[in-house]
PDB file of C-alpha atoms in Angstrom:
ATOM      1  CA  UNK A  28     134.963 -36.297  55.642  1.00 35.00           C
ATOM      2  CA  UNK A  29     136.713 -39.467  54.781  1.00 38.00           C
ATOM      3  CA  UNK A  30     140.267 -40.258  55.707  1.00 37.00           C
ATOM      4  CA  UNK A  31     142.019 -38.873  52.666  1.00 36.00           C
ATOM      5  CA  UNK A  32     144.543 -41.029  50.891  1.00 36.00           C
ATOM      6  CA  UNK A  33     146.425 -40.701  47.628  1.00 46.00           C
ATOM      7  CA  UNK A  34     144.066 -43.052  45.811  1.00 63.00           C
ATOM      8  CA  UNK A  35     140.324 -43.176  45.829  1.00 78.00           C
ATOM      9  CA  UNK A  36     138.679 -46.247  47.333  1.00 90.00           C
ATOM     10  CA  UNK A  37     137.077 -48.271  44.594  1.00 92.00           C
ATOM     11  CA  UNK A  38     133.982 -50.399  44.375  1.00 95.00           C
ATOM     12  CA  UNK A  39     133.123 -52.660  41.459  1.00 96.00           C
ATOM     13  CA  UNK A  40     129.663 -54.158  41.133  1.00 96.00           C
ATOM     14  CA  UNK A  41     127.843 -56.186  38.544  1.00 97.00           C
ATOM     15  CA  UNK A  42     125.131 -54.459  36.593  1.00 97.00           C
ATOM     16  CA  UNK A  43     121.819 -55.096  38.316  1.00 97.00           C
ATOM     17  CA  UNK A  44     123.328 -55.664  41.760  1.00 97.00           C
ATOM     18  CA  UNK A  45     122.932 -53.261  44.646  1.00 97.00           C
ATOM     19  CA  UNK A  46     125.801 -50.942  45.591  1.00 97.00           C
ATOM     20  CA  UNK A  47     126.708 -49.654  49.025  1.00 96.00           C
ATOM     21  CA  UNK A  48     129.106 -46.731  49.316  1.00 96.00           C
ATOM     22  CA  UNK A  49     130.341 -45.656  52.703  1.00 95.00           C
ATOM     23  CA  UNK A  50     131.542 -42.414  54.223  1.00 94.00           C
ATOM     24  CA  UNK A  51     132.964 -41.648  57.647  1.00 94.00           C
ATOM     25  CA  UNK A  52     132.294 -38.053  58.576  1.00 92.00           C
ATOM     26  CA  UNK A  53     134.386 -36.007  60.945  1.00 88.00           C
ATOM     27  CA  UNK A  54     132.181 -33.757  63.055  1.00 89.00           C
ATOM     28  CA  UNK A  55     129.786 -35.401  65.491  1.00 91.00           C
ATOM     29  CA  UNK A  56     127.826 -32.141  65.653  1.00 89.00           C
ATOM     30  CA  UNK A  57     127.176 -31.943  61.904  1.00 90.00           C
ATOM     31  CA  UNK A  58     123.457 -31.677  61.281  1.00 88.00           C
ATOM     32  CA  UNK A  59     123.067 -32.086  57.546  1.00 91.00           C
ATOM     33  CA  UNK A  60     124.632 -34.434  55.015  1.00 94.00           C
ATOM     34  CA  UNK A  61     124.693 -34.662  51.240  1.00 95.00           C
ATOM     35  CA  UNK A  62     125.726 -37.284  48.716  1.00 97.00           C
ATOM     36  CA  UNK A  63     127.144 -36.137  45.400  1.00 96.00           C
ATOM     37  CA  UNK A  64     127.849 -38.021  42.186  1.00 97.00           C
ATOM     38  CA  UNK A  65     130.661 -36.871  39.924  1.00 96.00           C
ATOM     39  CA  UNK A  66     131.063 -38.305  36.455  1.00 95.00           C
ATOM     40  CA  UNK A  67     134.360 -37.993  34.657  1.00 93.00           C
ATOM     41  CA  UNK A  68     134.929 -34.484  33.380  1.00 92.00           C
ATOM     42  CA  UNK A  69     131.834 -33.056  35.035  1.00 94.00           C
ATOM     43  CA  UNK A  70     130.922 -31.133  38.140  1.00 95.00           C
ATOM     44  CA  UNK A  71     129.536 -32.796  41.266  1.00 96.00           C
ATOM     45  CA  UNK A  72     125.827 -33.490  41.044  1.00 96.00           C
ATOM     46  CA  UNK A  73     123.490 -33.545  44.042  1.00 95.00           C
ATOM     47  CA  UNK A  74     121.940 -36.982  44.643  1.00 96.00           C
ATOM     48  CA  UNK A  75     120.262 -37.011  48.028  1.00 96.00           C
ATOM     49  CA  UNK A  76     120.504 -35.379  51.422  1.00 95.00           C
ATOM     50  CA  UNK A  77     119.576 -36.195  54.994  1.00 95.00           C
ATOM     51  CA  UNK A  78     119.232 -34.232  58.175  1.00 93.00           C
ATOM     52  CA  UNK A  79     120.699 -35.453  61.447  1.00 93.00           C
ATOM     53  CA  UNK A  80     117.268 -36.006  62.987  1.00 94.00           C
ATOM     54  CA  UNK A  81     116.688 -38.817  60.505  1.00 95.00           C
ATOM     55  CA  UNK A  82     118.467 -42.155  60.096  1.00 96.00           C
ATOM     56  CA  UNK A  83     117.172 -43.098  56.671  1.00 97.00           C
ATOM     57  CA  UNK A  84     115.936 -41.334  53.583  1.00 97.00           C
ATOM     58  CA  UNK A  85     114.927 -42.790  50.252  1.00 97.00           C
ATOM     59  CA  UNK A  86     114.987 -41.365  46.781  1.00 94.00           C
ATOM     60  CA  UNK A  87     114.630 -42.862  43.370  1.00 93.00           C
ATOM     61  CA  UNK A  88     116.810 -46.019  43.460  1.00 96.00           C
ATOM     62  CA  UNK A  89     118.958 -44.471  46.205  1.00 98.00           C
ATOM     63  CA  UNK A  90     118.798 -44.678  49.970  1.00 98.00           C
ATOM     64  CA  UNK A  91     120.965 -42.821  52.460  1.00 97.00           C
ATOM     65  CA  UNK A  92     121.540 -44.239  55.927  1.00 97.00           C
ATOM     66  CA  UNK A  93     122.942 -42.215  58.792  1.00 97.00           C
ATOM     67  CA  UNK A  94     124.493 -43.730  61.911  1.00 96.00           C
ATOM     68  CA  UNK A  95     125.393 -40.894  64.224  1.00 94.00           C
ATOM     69  CA  UNK A  96     126.753 -43.208  66.888  1.00 95.00           C
ATOM     70  CA  UNK A  97     129.720 -44.129  64.727  1.00 95.00           C
ATOM     71  CA  UNK A  98     129.646 -41.057  62.459  1.00 95.00           C
ATOM     72  CA  UNK A  99     128.911 -43.111  59.406  1.00 95.00           C
ATOM     73  CA  UNK A 100     126.931 -42.367  56.286  1.00 96.00           C
ATOM     74  CA  UNK A 101     126.118 -44.807  53.521  1.00 96.00           C
ATOM     75  CA  UNK A 102     124.581 -44.559  50.077  1.00 97.00           C
ATOM     76  CA  UNK A 103     122.747 -47.541  48.689  1.00 98.00           C
ATOM     77  CA  UNK A 104     122.031 -47.735  44.983  1.00 98.00           C
ATOM     78  CA  UNK A 105     119.502 -50.316  43.910  1.00 97.00           C
ATOM     79  CA  UNK A 106     119.829 -52.235  40.642  1.00 97.00           C
ATOM     80  CA  UNK A 107     123.058 -50.504  39.681  1.00 97.00           C
ATOM     81  CA  UNK A 108     123.262 -49.417  36.064  1.00 97.00           C
ATOM     82  CA  UNK A 109     126.220 -48.520  33.809  1.00 96.00           C
ATOM     83  CA  UNK A 110     125.254 -44.862  34.106  1.00 96.00           C
ATOM     84  CA  UNK A 111     125.895 -45.071  37.833  1.00 97.00           C
ATOM     85  CA  UNK A 112     129.636 -45.418  37.246  1.00 97.00           C
ATOM     86  CA  UNK A 113     131.154 -42.317  38.830  1.00 96.00           C
ATOM     87  CA  UNK A 114     132.878 -40.981  41.914  1.00 95.00           C
ATOM     88  CA  UNK A 115     130.547 -40.603  44.866  1.00 96.00           C
ATOM     89  CA  UNK A 116     131.379 -38.421  47.823  1.00 93.00           C
ATOM     90  CA  UNK A 117     129.666 -37.182  50.915  1.00 95.00           C
ATOM     91  CA  UNK A 118     129.550 -33.720  52.443  1.00 94.00           C
ATOM     92  CA  UNK A 119     128.674 -32.609  55.953  1.00 92.00           C
ATOM     93  CA  UNK A 120     127.465 -29.329  57.345  1.00 88.00           C
ATOM     94  CA  UNK A 121     128.600 -28.294  60.814  1.00 80.00           C
ATOM     95  CA  UNK A 122     125.889 -26.838  63.048  1.00 73.00           C
ATOM     96  CA  UNK A 123     127.346 -23.368  63.046  1.00 65.00           C
ATOM     97  CA  UNK A 124     128.349 -22.240  59.610  1.00 57.00           C
ATOM     98  CA  UNK A 125     129.863 -18.989  60.428  1.00 59.00           C
ATOM     99  CA  UNK A 126     129.771 -16.580  57.524  1.00 56.00           C
ATOM    100  CA  UNK A 127     131.139 -19.163  55.083  1.00 60.00           C
ATOM    101  CA  UNK A 128     128.209 -21.586  55.238  1.00 70.00           C
ATOM    102  CA  UNK A 129     130.875 -24.093  54.381  1.00 81.00           C
ATOM    103  CA  UNK A 130     130.476 -27.789  53.748  1.00 88.00           C
ATOM    104  CA  UNK A 131     133.232 -30.327  54.401  1.00 88.00           C
ATOM    105  CA  UNK A 132     133.705 -32.817  51.575  1.00 91.00           C
ATOM    106  CA  UNK A 133     135.052 -36.340  51.569  1.00 89.00           C
ATOM    107  CA  UNK A 134     137.436 -37.469  48.863  1.00 85.00           C
ATOM    108  CA  UNK A 135     135.061 -40.034  47.409  1.00 92.00           C
ATOM    109  CA  UNK A 136     134.691 -43.587  46.170  1.00 94.00           C
ATOM    110  CA  UNK A 137     135.023 -44.661  42.557  1.00 95.00           C
ATOM    111  CA  UNK A 138     132.100 -46.895  41.585  1.00 97.00           C
ATOM    112  CA  UNK A 139     132.563 -49.057  38.502  1.00 96.00           C
ATOM    113  CA  UNK A 140     129.641 -51.009  37.110  1.00 96.00           C
ATOM    114  CA  UNK A 141     130.659 -54.201  35.342  1.00 95.00           C
ATOM    115  CA  UNK A 142     128.604 -55.569  32.428  1.00 91.00           C
TER     116      UNK A 142
ATOM    117  CA  UNK B  28     123.050 -27.390  37.191  1.00 58.00           C
ATOM    118  CA  UNK B  29     121.335 -24.491  39.021  1.00 70.00           C
ATOM    119  CA  UNK B  30     122.065 -22.185  36.107  1.00 87.00           C
ATOM    120  CA  UNK B  31     125.826 -22.071  36.668  1.00 95.00           C
ATOM    121  CA  UNK B  32     128.307 -21.658  33.846  1.00 97.00           C
ATOM    122  CA  UNK B  33     132.073 -21.421  34.028  1.00 98.00           C
ATOM    123  CA  UNK B  34     134.497 -20.002  31.515  1.00 97.00           C
ATOM    124  CA  UNK B  35     136.841 -20.968  30.118  1.00 98.00           C
ATOM    125  CA  UNK B  36     136.256 -24.704  30.424  1.00 97.00           C
ATOM    126  CA  UNK B  37     139.879 -25.484  29.642  1.00 97.00           C
ATOM    127  CA  UNK B  38     142.984 -23.345  29.821  1.00 98.00           C
ATOM    128  CA  UNK B  39     146.701 -23.870  29.420  1.00 98.00           C
ATOM    129  CA  UNK B  40     148.968 -21.122  30.644  1.00 97.00           C
ATOM    130  CA  UNK B  41     152.564 -20.516  31.588  1.00 97.00           C
ATOM    131  CA  UNK B  42     154.057 -20.030  35.013  1.00 98.00           C
ATOM    132  CA  UNK B  43     154.009 -16.411  36.100  1.00 97.00           C
ATOM    133  CA  UNK B  44     151.083 -15.298  33.976  1.00 97.00           C
ATOM    134  CA  UNK B  45     147.839 -13.993  35.468  1.00 97.00           C
ATOM    135  CA  UNK B  46     144.697 -16.047  34.899  1.00 98.00           C
ATOM    136  CA  UNK B  47     141.061 -15.171  35.533  1.00 98.00           C
ATOM    137  CA  UNK B  48     138.279 -17.713  35.713  1.00 98.00           C
ATOM    138  CA  UNK B  49     134.658 -16.672  35.545  1.00 98.00           C
ATOM    139  CA  UNK B  50     131.601 -18.114  37.218  1.00 98.00           C
ATOM    140  CA  UNK B  51     128.195 -16.928  36.070  1.00 98.00           C
ATOM    141  CA  UNK B  52     124.829 -17.729  37.610  1.00 97.00           C
ATOM    142  CA  UNK B  53     121.404 -16.760  36.409  1.00 93.00           C
ATOM    143  CA  UNK B  54     119.254 -17.285  39.528  1.00 91.00           C
ATOM    144  CA  UNK B  55     120.343 -14.450  41.815  1.00 92.00           C
ATOM    145  CA  UNK B  56     121.876 -16.638  44.519  1.00 93.00           C
ATOM    146  CA  UNK B  57     123.616 -14.747  47.254  1.00 93.00           C
ATOM    147  CA  UNK B  58     126.357 -17.253  48.166  1.00 93.00           C
ATOM    148  CA  UNK B  59     128.977 -18.316  45.657  1.00 96.00           C
ATOM    149  CA  UNK B  60     132.109 -20.408  46.118  1.00 96.00           C
ATOM    150  CA  UNK B  61     135.316 -21.316  44.360  1.00 97.00           C
ATOM    151  CA  UNK B  62     136.836 -24.750  44.979  1.00 97.00           C
ATOM    152  CA  UNK B  63     139.759 -26.650  43.604  1.00 97.00           C
ATOM    153  CA  UNK B  64     139.774 -30.400  43.187  1.00 95.00           C
ATOM    154  CA  UNK B  65     142.966 -32.438  43.098  1.00 92.00           C
ATOM    155  CA  UNK B  66     143.637 -36.195  43.133  1.00 85.00           C
ATOM    156  CA  UNK B  67     143.557 -37.559  46.642  1.00 76.00           C
ATOM    157  CA  UNK B  68     141.784 -34.524  48.046  1.00 80.00           C
ATOM    158  CA  UNK B  69     138.192 -33.609  48.524  1.00 82.00           C
ATOM    159  CA  UNK B  70     136.959 -30.281  47.267  1.00 92.00           C
ATOM    160  CA  UNK B  71     138.904 -27.500  48.947  1.00 94.00           C
ATOM    161  CA  UNK B  72     137.490 -24.042  49.371  1.00 94.00           C
ATOM    162  CA  UNK B  73     139.540 -21.203  47.914  1.00 96.00           C
ATOM    163  CA  UNK B  74     137.284 -18.174  48.418  1.00 96.00           C
ATOM    164  CA  UNK B  75     133.620 -17.523  48.836  1.00 95.00           C
ATOM    165  CA  UNK B  76     131.235 -14.596  48.500  1.00 95.00           C
ATOM    166  CA  UNK B  77     128.140 -13.741  50.493  1.00 92.00           C
ATOM    167  CA  UNK B  78     127.050 -10.792  48.395  1.00 92.00           C
ATOM    168  CA  UNK B  79     128.204  -8.136  45.966  1.00 95.00           C
ATOM    169  CA  UNK B  80     131.662  -6.962  47.033  1.00 93.00           C
ATOM    170  CA  UNK B  81     131.512  -9.277  50.069  1.00 94.00           C
ATOM    171  CA  UNK B  82     134.132 -11.985  49.892  1.00 95.00           C
ATOM    172  CA  UNK B  83     136.304 -13.964  52.256  1.00 93.00           C
ATOM    173  CA  UNK B  84     139.074 -16.533  52.253  1.00 93.00           C
ATOM    174  CA  UNK B  85     138.764 -20.283  52.377  1.00 92.00           C
ATOM    175  CA  UNK B  86     141.297 -22.865  53.435  1.00 90.00           C
ATOM    176  CA  UNK B  87     143.571 -22.631  50.350  1.00 95.00           C
ATOM    177  CA  UNK B  88     143.403 -18.957  49.404  1.00 96.00           C
ATOM    178  CA  UNK B  89     147.124 -18.188  49.013  1.00 96.00           C
ATOM    179  CA  UNK B  90     147.908 -17.094  45.461  1.00 97.00           C
ATOM    180  CA  UNK B  91     144.252 -16.433  44.597  1.00 98.00           C
ATOM    181  CA  UNK B  92     142.027 -13.386  44.666  1.00 97.00           C
ATOM    182  CA  UNK B  93     138.350 -12.937  43.867  1.00 98.00           C
ATOM    183  CA  UNK B  94     135.932 -10.244  42.929  1.00 98.00           C
ATOM    184  CA  UNK B  95     132.179  -9.943  42.811  1.00 97.00           C
ATOM    185  CA  UNK B  96     130.959  -6.697  41.324  1.00 96.00           C
ATOM    186  CA  UNK B  97     127.598  -8.145  40.248  1.00 96.00           C
ATOM    187  CA  UNK B  98     125.386 -10.778  41.844  1.00 96.00           C
ATOM    188  CA  UNK B  99     125.646 -13.045  38.836  1.00 96.00           C
ATOM    189  CA  UNK B 100     129.435 -13.060  38.378  1.00 97.00           C
ATOM    190  CA  UNK B 101     132.180 -14.337  40.673  1.00 98.00           C
ATOM    191  CA  UNK B 102     135.712 -14.079  39.314  1.00 98.00           C
ATOM    192  CA  UNK B 103     138.741 -16.033  40.496  1.00 98.00           C
ATOM    193  CA  UNK B 104     142.173 -14.634  39.648  1.00 98.00           C
ATOM    194  CA  UNK B 105     145.513 -16.341  39.903  1.00 97.00           C
ATOM    195  CA  UNK B 106     147.801 -13.354  40.206  1.00 94.00           C
ATOM    196  CA  UNK B 107     150.890 -15.211  38.984  1.00 97.00           C
ATOM    197  CA  UNK B 108     150.129 -18.798  38.092  1.00 97.00           C
ATOM    198  CA  UNK B 109     152.328 -21.586  39.458  1.00 97.00           C
ATOM    199  CA  UNK B 110     152.466 -25.264  38.561  1.00 97.00           C
ATOM    200  CA  UNK B 111     150.932 -26.120  41.950  1.00 96.00           C
ATOM    201  CA  UNK B 112     147.789 -24.338  40.789  1.00 98.00           C
ATOM    202  CA  UNK B 113     147.235 -26.881  38.051  1.00 97.00           C
ATOM    203  CA  UNK B 114     143.871 -28.233  39.049  1.00 97.00           C
ATOM    204  CA  UNK B 115     140.202 -28.450  38.252  1.00 97.00           C
ATOM    205  CA  UNK B 116     138.296 -25.449  39.555  1.00 98.00           C
ATOM    206  CA  UNK B 117     134.638 -25.581  40.446  1.00 98.00           C
ATOM    207  CA  UNK B 118     132.258 -22.792  41.199  1.00 98.00           C
ATOM    208  CA  UNK B 119     129.239 -23.444  43.391  1.00 97.00           C
ATOM    209  CA  UNK B 120     126.166 -21.674  44.668  1.00 96.00           C
ATOM    210  CA  UNK B 121     124.319 -22.375  47.877  1.00 92.00           C
ATOM    211  CA  UNK B 122     120.579 -22.901  48.141  1.00 89.00           C
ATOM    212  CA  UNK B 123     118.847 -23.021  51.513  1.00 81.00           C
ATOM    213  CA  UNK B 124     115.570 -24.853  52.027  1.00 78.00           C
ATOM    214  CA  UNK B 125     114.568 -24.457  55.621  1.00 71.00           C
ATOM    215  CA  UNK B 126     117.538 -25.547  57.704  1.00 69.00           C
ATOM    216  CA  UNK B 127     119.041 -27.563  54.858  1.00 79.00           C
ATOM    217  CA  UNK B 128     121.778 -25.952  52.866  1.00 81.00           C
ATOM    218  CA  UNK B 129     122.835 -27.536  49.597  1.00 90.00           C
ATOM    219  CA  UNK B 130     125.594 -26.494  47.249  1.00 93.00           C
ATOM    220  CA  UNK B 131     125.255 -26.937  43.500  1.00 95.00           C
ATOM    221  CA  UNK B 132     128.240 -26.943  41.230  1.00 96.00           C
ATOM    222  CA  UNK B 133     129.184 -25.680  37.829  1.00 97.00           C
ATOM    223  CA  UNK B 134     130.827 -27.856  35.173  1.00 96.00           C
ATOM    224  CA  UNK B 135     134.392 -26.932  36.144  1.00 97.00           C
ATOM    225  CA  UNK B 136     137.460 -25.377  34.547  1.00 98.00           C
ATOM    226  CA  UNK B 137     140.535 -27.497  33.872  1.00 97.00           C
ATOM    227  CA  UNK B 138     143.655 -25.390  34.287  1.00 98.00           C
ATOM    228  CA  UNK B 139     147.128 -26.531  33.330  1.00 98.00           C
ATOM    229  CA  UNK B 140     150.052 -24.334  34.336  1.00 98.00           C
ATOM    230  CA  UNK B 141     153.238 -25.184  32.468  1.00 97.00           C
TER     231      UNK B 141
END
């Protein structure tokens, strides 16, 4: 996941602009990645996922890009809206789960949409 | 929300008291997880379950125990709550679609230990 610090990275964008949120993942052998959105006071919500055999995947207003060379994942949100304000974090799945089938989570980025 | 509910949603308790949090799912998922979320940290796994009466420890299991006597319920117990266990606790289930494995989360329980 991301390099964890005491404070979340923040990103402020104007309503209607595109947003790009980045994540550096830790395991070069991870084969599956997920982006989550977490609004204040709520549980993480699945947004989009991508497998390691892909470098791009598009959803509704969101696109995930995967660069395995530099272990980097990005989430692009088109035409950002006030309802997009939230913390966004990535998760990675190592190739061999073991019995836990555990994901590794980044600490996230706080996205604020300005009017 | 994958049919996940957590109870209570908020709790205030005193140091040294036992606390039990409940996670309930309605879709018969085999894998269930308990995480805690604290400022500056990503979600950290406390315990997980891979079936009825089958549980194991995660990375931050000290001071916590779990039980799963029914598929639909996964209980997290703080044997003797400490202030360091003040946190937001999330339950999750895992859904596999082919080789993709996605976790879906409940709404969380905010716990304050005084």
